[in-house]
Every structure is written in structure tokens, then in C-alpha cells.
GROMACS .gro file of C-alpha atoms in nm:
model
  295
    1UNK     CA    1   1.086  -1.069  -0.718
    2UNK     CA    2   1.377  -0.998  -0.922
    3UNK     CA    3   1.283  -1.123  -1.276
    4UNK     CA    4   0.924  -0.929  -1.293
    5UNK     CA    5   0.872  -0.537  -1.377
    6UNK     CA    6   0.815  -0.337  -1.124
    7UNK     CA    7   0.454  -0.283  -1.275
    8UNK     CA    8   0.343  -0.623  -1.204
    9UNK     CA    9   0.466  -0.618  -0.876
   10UNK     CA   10   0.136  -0.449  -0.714
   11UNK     CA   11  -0.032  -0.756  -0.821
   12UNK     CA   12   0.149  -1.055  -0.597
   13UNK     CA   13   0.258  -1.117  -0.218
   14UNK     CA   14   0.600  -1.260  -0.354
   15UNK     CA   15   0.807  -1.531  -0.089
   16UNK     CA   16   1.023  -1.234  -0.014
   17UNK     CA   17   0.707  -1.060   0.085
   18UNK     CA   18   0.555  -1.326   0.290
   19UNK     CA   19   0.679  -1.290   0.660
   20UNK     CA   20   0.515  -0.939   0.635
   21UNK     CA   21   0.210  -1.099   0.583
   22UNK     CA   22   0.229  -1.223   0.931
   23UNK     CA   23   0.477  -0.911   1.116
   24UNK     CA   24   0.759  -1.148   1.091
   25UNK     CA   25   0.979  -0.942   0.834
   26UNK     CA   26   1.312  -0.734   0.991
   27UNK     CA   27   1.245  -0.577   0.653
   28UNK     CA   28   0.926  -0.432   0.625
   29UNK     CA   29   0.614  -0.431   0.843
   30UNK     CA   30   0.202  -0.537   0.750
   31UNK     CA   31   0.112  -0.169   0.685
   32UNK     CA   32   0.370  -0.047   0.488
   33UNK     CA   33   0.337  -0.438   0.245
   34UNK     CA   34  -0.100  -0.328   0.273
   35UNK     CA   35  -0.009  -0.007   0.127
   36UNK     CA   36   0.200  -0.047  -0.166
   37UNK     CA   37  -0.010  -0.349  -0.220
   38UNK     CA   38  -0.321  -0.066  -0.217
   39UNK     CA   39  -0.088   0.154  -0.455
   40UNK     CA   40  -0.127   0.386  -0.125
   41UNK     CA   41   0.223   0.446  -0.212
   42UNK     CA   42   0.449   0.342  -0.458
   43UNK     CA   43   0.582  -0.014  -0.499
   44UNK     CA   44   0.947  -0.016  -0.293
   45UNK     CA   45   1.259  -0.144  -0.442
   46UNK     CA   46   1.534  -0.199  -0.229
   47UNK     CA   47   1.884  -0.173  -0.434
   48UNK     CA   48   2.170  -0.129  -0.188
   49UNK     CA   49   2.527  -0.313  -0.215
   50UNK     CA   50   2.431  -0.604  -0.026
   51UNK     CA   51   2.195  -0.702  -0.202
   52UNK     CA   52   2.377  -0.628  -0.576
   53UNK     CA   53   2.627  -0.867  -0.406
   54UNK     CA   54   2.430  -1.086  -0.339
   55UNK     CA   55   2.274  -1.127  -0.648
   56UNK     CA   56   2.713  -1.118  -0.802
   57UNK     CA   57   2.753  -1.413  -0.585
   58UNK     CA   58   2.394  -1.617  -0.635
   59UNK     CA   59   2.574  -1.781  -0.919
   60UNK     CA   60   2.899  -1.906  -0.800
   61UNK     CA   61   2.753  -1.980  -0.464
   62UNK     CA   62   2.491  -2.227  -0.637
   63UNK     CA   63   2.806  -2.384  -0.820
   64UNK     CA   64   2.918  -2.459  -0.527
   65UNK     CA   65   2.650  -2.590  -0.325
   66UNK     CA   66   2.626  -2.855  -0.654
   67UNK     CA   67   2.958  -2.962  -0.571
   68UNK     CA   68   2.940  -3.003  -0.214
   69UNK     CA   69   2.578  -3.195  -0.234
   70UNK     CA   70   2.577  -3.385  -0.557
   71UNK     CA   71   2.236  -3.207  -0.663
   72UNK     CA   72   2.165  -3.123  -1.075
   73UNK     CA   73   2.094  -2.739  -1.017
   74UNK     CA   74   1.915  -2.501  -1.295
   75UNK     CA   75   1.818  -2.144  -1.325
   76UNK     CA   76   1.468  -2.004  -1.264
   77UNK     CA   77   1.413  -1.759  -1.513
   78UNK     CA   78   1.040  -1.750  -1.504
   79UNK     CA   79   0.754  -1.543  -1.202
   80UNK     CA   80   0.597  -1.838  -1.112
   81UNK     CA   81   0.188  -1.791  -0.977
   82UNK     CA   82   0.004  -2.030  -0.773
   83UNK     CA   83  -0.256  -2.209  -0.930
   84UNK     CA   84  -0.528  -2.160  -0.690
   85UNK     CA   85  -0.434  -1.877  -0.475
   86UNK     CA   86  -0.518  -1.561  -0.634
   87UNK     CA   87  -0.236  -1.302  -0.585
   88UNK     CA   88   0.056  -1.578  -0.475
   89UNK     CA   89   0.402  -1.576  -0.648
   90UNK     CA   90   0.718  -1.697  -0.632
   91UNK     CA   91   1.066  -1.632  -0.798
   92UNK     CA   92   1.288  -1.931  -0.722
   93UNK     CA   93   1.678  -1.854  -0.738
   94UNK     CA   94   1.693  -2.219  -0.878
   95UNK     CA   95   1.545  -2.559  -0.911
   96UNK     CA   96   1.701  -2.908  -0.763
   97UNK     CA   97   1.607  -3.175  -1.037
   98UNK     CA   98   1.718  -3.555  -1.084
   99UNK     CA   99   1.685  -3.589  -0.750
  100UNK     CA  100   1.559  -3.884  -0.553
  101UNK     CA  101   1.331  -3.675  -0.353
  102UNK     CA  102   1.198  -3.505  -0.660
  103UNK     CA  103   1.242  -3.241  -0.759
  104UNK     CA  104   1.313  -2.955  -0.534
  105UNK     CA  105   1.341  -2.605  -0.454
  106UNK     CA  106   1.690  -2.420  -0.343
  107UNK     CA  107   1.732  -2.025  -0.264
  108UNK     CA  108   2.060  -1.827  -0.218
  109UNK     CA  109   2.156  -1.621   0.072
  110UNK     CA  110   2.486  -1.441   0.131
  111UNK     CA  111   2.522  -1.320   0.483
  112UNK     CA  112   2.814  -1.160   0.761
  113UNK     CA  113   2.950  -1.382   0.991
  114UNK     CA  114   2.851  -1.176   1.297
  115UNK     CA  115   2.471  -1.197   1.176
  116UNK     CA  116   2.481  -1.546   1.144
  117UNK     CA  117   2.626  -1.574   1.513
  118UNK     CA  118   2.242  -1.427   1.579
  119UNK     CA  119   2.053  -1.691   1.442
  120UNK     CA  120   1.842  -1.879   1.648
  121UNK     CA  121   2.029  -2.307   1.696
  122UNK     CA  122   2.256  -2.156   1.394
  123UNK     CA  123   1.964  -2.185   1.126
  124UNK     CA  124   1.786  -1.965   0.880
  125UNK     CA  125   1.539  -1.736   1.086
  126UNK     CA  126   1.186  -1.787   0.988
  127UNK     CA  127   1.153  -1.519   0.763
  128UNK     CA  128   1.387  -1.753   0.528
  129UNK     CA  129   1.221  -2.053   0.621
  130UNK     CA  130   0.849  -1.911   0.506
  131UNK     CA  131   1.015  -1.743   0.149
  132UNK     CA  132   1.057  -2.131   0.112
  133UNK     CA  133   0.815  -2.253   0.232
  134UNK     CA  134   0.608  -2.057  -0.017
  135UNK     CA  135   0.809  -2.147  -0.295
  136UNK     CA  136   0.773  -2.484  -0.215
  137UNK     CA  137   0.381  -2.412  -0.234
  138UNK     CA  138   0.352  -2.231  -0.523
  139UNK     CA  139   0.632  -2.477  -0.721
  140UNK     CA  140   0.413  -2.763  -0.600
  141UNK     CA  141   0.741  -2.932  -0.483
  142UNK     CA  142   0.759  -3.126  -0.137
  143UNK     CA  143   1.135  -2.990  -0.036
  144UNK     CA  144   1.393  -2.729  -0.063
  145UNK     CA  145   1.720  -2.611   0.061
  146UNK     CA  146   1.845  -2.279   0.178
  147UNK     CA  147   2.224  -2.210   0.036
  148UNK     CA  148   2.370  -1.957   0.264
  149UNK     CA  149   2.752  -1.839   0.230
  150UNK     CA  150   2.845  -1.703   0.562
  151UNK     CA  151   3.143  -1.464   0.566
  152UNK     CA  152   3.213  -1.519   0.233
  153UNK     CA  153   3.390  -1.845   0.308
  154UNK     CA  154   3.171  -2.068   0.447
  155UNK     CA  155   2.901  -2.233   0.279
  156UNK     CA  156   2.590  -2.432   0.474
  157UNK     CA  157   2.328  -2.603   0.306
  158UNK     CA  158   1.996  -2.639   0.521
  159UNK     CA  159   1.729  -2.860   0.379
  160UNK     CA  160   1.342  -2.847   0.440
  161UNK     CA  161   1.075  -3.085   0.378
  162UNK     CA  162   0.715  -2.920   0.249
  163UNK     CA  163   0.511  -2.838   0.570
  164UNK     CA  164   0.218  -2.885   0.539
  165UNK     CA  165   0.042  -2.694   0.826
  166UNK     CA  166   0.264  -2.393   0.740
  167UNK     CA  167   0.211  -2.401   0.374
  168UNK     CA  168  -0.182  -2.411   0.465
  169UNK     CA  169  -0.142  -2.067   0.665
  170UNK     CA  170   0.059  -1.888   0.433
  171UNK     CA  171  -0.152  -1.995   0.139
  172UNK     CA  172  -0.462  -1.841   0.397
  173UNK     CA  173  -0.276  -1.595   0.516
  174UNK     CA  174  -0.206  -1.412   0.180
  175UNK     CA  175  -0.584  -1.480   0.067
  176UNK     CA  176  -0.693  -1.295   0.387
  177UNK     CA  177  -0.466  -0.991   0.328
  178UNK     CA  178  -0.594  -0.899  -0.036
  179UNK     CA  179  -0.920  -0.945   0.114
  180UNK     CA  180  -0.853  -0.689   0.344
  181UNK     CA  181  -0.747  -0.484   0.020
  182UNK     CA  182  -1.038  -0.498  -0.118
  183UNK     CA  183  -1.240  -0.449   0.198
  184UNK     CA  184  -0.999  -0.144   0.238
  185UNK     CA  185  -0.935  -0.273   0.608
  186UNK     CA  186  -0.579  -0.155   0.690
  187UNK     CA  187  -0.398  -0.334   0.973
  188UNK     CA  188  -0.287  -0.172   1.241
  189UNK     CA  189   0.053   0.081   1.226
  190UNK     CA  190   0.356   0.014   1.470
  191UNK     CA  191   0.453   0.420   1.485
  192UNK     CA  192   0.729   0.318   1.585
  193UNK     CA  193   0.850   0.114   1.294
  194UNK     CA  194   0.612   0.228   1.036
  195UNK     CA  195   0.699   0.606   1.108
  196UNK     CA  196   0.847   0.648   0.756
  197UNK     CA  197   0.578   0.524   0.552
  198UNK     CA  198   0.300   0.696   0.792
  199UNK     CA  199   0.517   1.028   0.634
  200UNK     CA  200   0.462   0.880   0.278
  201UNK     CA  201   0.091   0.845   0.346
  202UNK     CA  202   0.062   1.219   0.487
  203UNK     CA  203   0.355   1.384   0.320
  204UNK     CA  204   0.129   1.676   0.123
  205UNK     CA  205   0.066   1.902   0.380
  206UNK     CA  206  -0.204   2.096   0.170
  207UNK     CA  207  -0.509   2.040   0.341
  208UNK     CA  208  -0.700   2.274   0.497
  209UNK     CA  209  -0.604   2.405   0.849
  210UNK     CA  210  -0.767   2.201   1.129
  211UNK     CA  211  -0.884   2.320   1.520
  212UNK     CA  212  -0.779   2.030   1.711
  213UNK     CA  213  -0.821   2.228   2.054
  214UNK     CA  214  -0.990   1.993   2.312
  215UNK     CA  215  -0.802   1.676   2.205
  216UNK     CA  216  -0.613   1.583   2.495
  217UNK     CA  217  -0.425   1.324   2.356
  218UNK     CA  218  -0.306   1.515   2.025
  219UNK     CA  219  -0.176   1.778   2.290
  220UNK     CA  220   0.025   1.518   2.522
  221UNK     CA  221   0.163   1.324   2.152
  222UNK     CA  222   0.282   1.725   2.054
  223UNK     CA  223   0.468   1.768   2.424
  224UNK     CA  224   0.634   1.451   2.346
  225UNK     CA  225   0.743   1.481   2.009
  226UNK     CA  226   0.910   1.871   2.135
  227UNK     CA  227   1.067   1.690   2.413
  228UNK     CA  228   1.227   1.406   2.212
  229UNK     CA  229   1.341   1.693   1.983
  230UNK     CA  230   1.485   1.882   2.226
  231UNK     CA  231   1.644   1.580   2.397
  232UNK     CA  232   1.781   1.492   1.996
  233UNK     CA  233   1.914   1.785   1.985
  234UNK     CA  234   2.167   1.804   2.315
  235UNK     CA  235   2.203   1.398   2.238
  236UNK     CA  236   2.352   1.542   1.872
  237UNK     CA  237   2.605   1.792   2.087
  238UNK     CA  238   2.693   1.485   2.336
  239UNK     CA  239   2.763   1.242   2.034
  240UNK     CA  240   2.938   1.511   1.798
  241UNK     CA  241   3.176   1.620   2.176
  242UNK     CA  242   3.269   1.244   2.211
  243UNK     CA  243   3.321   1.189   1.860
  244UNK     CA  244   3.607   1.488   1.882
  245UNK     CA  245   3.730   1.393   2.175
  246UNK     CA  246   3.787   1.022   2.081
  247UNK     CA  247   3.915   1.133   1.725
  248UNK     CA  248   4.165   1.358   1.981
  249UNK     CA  249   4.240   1.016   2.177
  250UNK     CA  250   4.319   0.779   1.827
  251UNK     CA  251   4.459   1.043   1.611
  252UNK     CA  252   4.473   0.944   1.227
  253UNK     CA  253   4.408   0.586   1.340
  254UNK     CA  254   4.173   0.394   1.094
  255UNK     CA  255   4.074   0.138   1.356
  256UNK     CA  256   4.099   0.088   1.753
  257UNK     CA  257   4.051  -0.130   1.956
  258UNK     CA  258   3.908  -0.111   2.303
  259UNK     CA  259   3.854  -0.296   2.597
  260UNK     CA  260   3.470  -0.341   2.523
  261UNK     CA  261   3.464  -0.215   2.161
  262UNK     CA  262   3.594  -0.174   1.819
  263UNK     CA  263   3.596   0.158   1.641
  264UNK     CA  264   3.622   0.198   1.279
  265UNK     CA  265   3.724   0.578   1.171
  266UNK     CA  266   3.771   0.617   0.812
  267UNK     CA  267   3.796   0.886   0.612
  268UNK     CA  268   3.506   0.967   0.375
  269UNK     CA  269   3.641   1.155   0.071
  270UNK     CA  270   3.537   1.488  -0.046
  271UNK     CA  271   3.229   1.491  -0.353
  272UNK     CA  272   3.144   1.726  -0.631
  273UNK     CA  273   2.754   1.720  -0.625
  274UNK     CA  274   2.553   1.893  -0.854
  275UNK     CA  275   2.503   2.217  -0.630
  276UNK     CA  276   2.807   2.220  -0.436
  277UNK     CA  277   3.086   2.016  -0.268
  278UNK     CA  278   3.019   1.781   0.011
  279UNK     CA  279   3.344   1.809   0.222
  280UNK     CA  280   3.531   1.540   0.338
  281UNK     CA  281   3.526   1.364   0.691
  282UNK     CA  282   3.559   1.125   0.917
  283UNK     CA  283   3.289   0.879   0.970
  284UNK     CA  284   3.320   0.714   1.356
  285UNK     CA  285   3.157   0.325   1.373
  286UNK     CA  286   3.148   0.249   1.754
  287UNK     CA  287   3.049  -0.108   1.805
  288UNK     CA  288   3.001  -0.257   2.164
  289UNK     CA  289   3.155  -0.592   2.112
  290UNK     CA  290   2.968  -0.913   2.271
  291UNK     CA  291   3.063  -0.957   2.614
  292UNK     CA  292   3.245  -1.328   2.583
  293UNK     CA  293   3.441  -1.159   2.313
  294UNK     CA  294   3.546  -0.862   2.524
  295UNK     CA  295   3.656  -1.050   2.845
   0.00000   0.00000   0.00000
């Protein structure tokens, strides 16, 4: 959803959006997608590095995939809407045309080499497959590719015919959900995953004061959540000990290797913030490696 404002947002499930729809998103769940959909809370935009490099390298990474498949590539500049299913949008990275097929969708995906490795039969994971699917759908175009530079120096091109049964349950699937919207039927929270937007929903703490006595379940949920803080808190003092003591073992190492993983120890530099100075230190990445890589 890159070329439309933020205040148009609220209005579509874009194909980003869609494997929410149906839990399928390593991004972000049903509830918290029913929410800012609701205007519960507000819209999310994600802005981190990966993704402004990712957007650097959309570009040249289309170049190339021209040159390595033959394919007449353009820009899609426009939010495209479906024509029939209210609340359904699309924002194409670009557009195959010339093409024997027809014309075609393709989207643009950067990603590490040691996520790839992860991919189920070394192939986009559905969550890509259904952002183009639904392009596909709301394009009205019967096949599409996936450009995806892995490691920054390999390029695969995966190509996808329209599916039909697929593009029938998304196209439902997206209908049902603003129903629920207007129904005001919210699905279901995973507390575990939806903890942070569950905090956005009651973050005012300016009610009036409650007698919850008698609720037995409240009362076992509040012996928990003191436990898991006070097993957070001598976790903390375990981590922080073994973090000295293997900062004692490397010394000013940046990186070390071990038998069953790598540790990256570089030094984070000192900041002038607006209040104070955030001292320097060390930050400690310890990675377990994979085991065929370790033996």
C-alpha cells in the first residue's frame, strides 16, 4: 500500500494485508488488521530499514528480472480497487505486458539468504503467494510472478497462474471480514501474539476502579503474570552474568565463532538525545547455528 495516504488506508484490505485475513501473516494477526480496520486504533505503518531497502532495490531488481526473462516490465503508479468487491485493493510493484500469456502481474521481494533456507520446497511462503494472488484478482489478470533477490546476489523468478478456487476465497474472505466490521464482531485475540495491540486497546487506565473479588480465573491470570515477572527478572540477571562472562572469554572481539554458534559483539556508539546521553555498549547477537552447519 505504498502509493495511497495513510487516510485512505482504513478503507481497503490491501494484498499485503490479505494473509491476515485468514491468520496466515508472520506480520500481523486478524485482531490487530479488525481493529485498525475499525479505527479501534490507528492505521500501522511499518518503516524499518528492510523495508526502505527494499523499496531502494524494487527498481534495479525489476531491471533485472527483464533481462533474465525477456518480459516488457512497467511501473504501477496507481491504488488499484476491485470492481465488485467492496473494500479490495491492490498496489502492484509492476505490470508484465506484451506478453504471450497476457498481460501479467509481477511483485518484488528482497530477502536474507538464511530466511530463504526456511521456505517451504524453496518457494515463496503463502503469505506471498495470496498478496498475488489478490493482485491477480483485483488486476483481472490470469498470471504473475514473484521477483525475489536472495542475499543480495541471487535473483529467482517464480511464476503463478490465476487460481481460481483461491482467488474465490480471498475475494469471500475479505467481504466476510468488513462484514464483521460492521456487525462489530471481533475475532478472536491470540494473547499471546496480539499482546501489544490488546495494550493499545486498553492503554488509558482512567476508568473507574473495579471489585473483581470472586473471579477465580482473573486471580490465577494475576499469579501468573507475578510469576513470569519474577522469573523475567532473575532470567535478566542470568542473561546480563553470561553476557559478561562471555564478553570476559572474547575480549574486544567483534565476532566468534563457536562450536554450535556464532556471536556477533559490536560496539554500539554513544548518542546525544534530547534529555541526556545514551552511553555506549556492547550489543551481544548469540545465534544457535543449524545443526548440519555446526557438525
Amino acid at each position: 500500500m505504498s502509493n495511497i495516504p495513510h487516510s485512505e488506508r482504513i478503507k481497503y484490505i490491501g494484498a499485503s494485508e490479505v494473509a491476515a485475513v485468514f491468520n496466515l501473516s508472520p506480520f500481523l494477526t486478524k485482531f490487530e488488521l479488525w481493529h485498525r480496520k475499525a479505527g479501534s486504533i490507528e492505521e500501522g505503518y511499518l518503516e524499518d530499514s528492510r523495508i526502505q531497502w527494499g523499496n531502494i532495490l524494487e527498481r534495479p531488481i525489476a531491471t533485472a528480472t527483464a533481462e533474465k526473462t525477456g518480459w516488457t516490465i512497467h511501473k504501477v503508479h496507481r491504488y488499484l480497487t476491485h470492481k465488485t468487491v467492496e473494500g479490495m485493493g491492490a498496489s502492484p510493484d509492476f505490470e508484465i505486458i506484451g506478453h504471450e500469456r497476457g498481460p501479467g502481474a509481477l511483485e518484488i521481494k528482497t530477502v536474507d539468504w538464511m530466511v530463504f533456507k526456511d521456505w517451504p520446497d524453496a518457494k515463496p511462503p503463502i503469505y506471498y503467494q495470496l498478496q498475488l494472488q489478490q493482485q491477480l484478482s483485483v488486476m483481472g489478470r490470469s498470471w504473475g510472478a514473484i521477483a525475489v533477490l536472495i542475499g543480495g546476489n541471487q535473483l529467482e523468478v517464480f511464476e503463478y497462474k490465476r487460481h481460481a478456487g483461491t482467488v474465490k476465497k480471498i475475494e469471500q474472505g475479505i467481504t466476510e471480514f468488513w462484514q464483521s466490521i460492521r456487525d462489530n464482531k471481533e475475532p478472536l485475540p491470540d494473547f499471546r501474539s496480539d499482546a501489544d495491540t490488546i495494550a493499545l486497546l486498553y492503554g488509558s487506565g482512567r476508568g473507574e476502579a473495579v471489585n473483581m473479588r470472586g473471579d477465580n480465573y482473573l486471580t490465577e491470570l494475576c499469579a501468573r503474570y507475578h510469576e513470569a515477572s519474577s522469573r523475567a527478572k532473575e532470567w535478566d540477571k542470568e542473561r546480563k552474568a553470561a553476557k559478561a562472562e562471555i564478553l570476559t572469554k572474547i575480549g574486544d572481539a567483534s565476532i566468534a565463532f563457536v562450536d554450535e554458534f556464532r556471536l556477533l559483539a559490536g560496539e554500539v556508539k554513544s548518542v546525544e538525545l534530547a534529555a541526556h546521553t545514551r552511553r555506549g555498549f556492547r550489543n551481544l547477537n548469540v545465534t544457535p547455528l543449524q545443526k548440519e552447519a555446526a557438525e
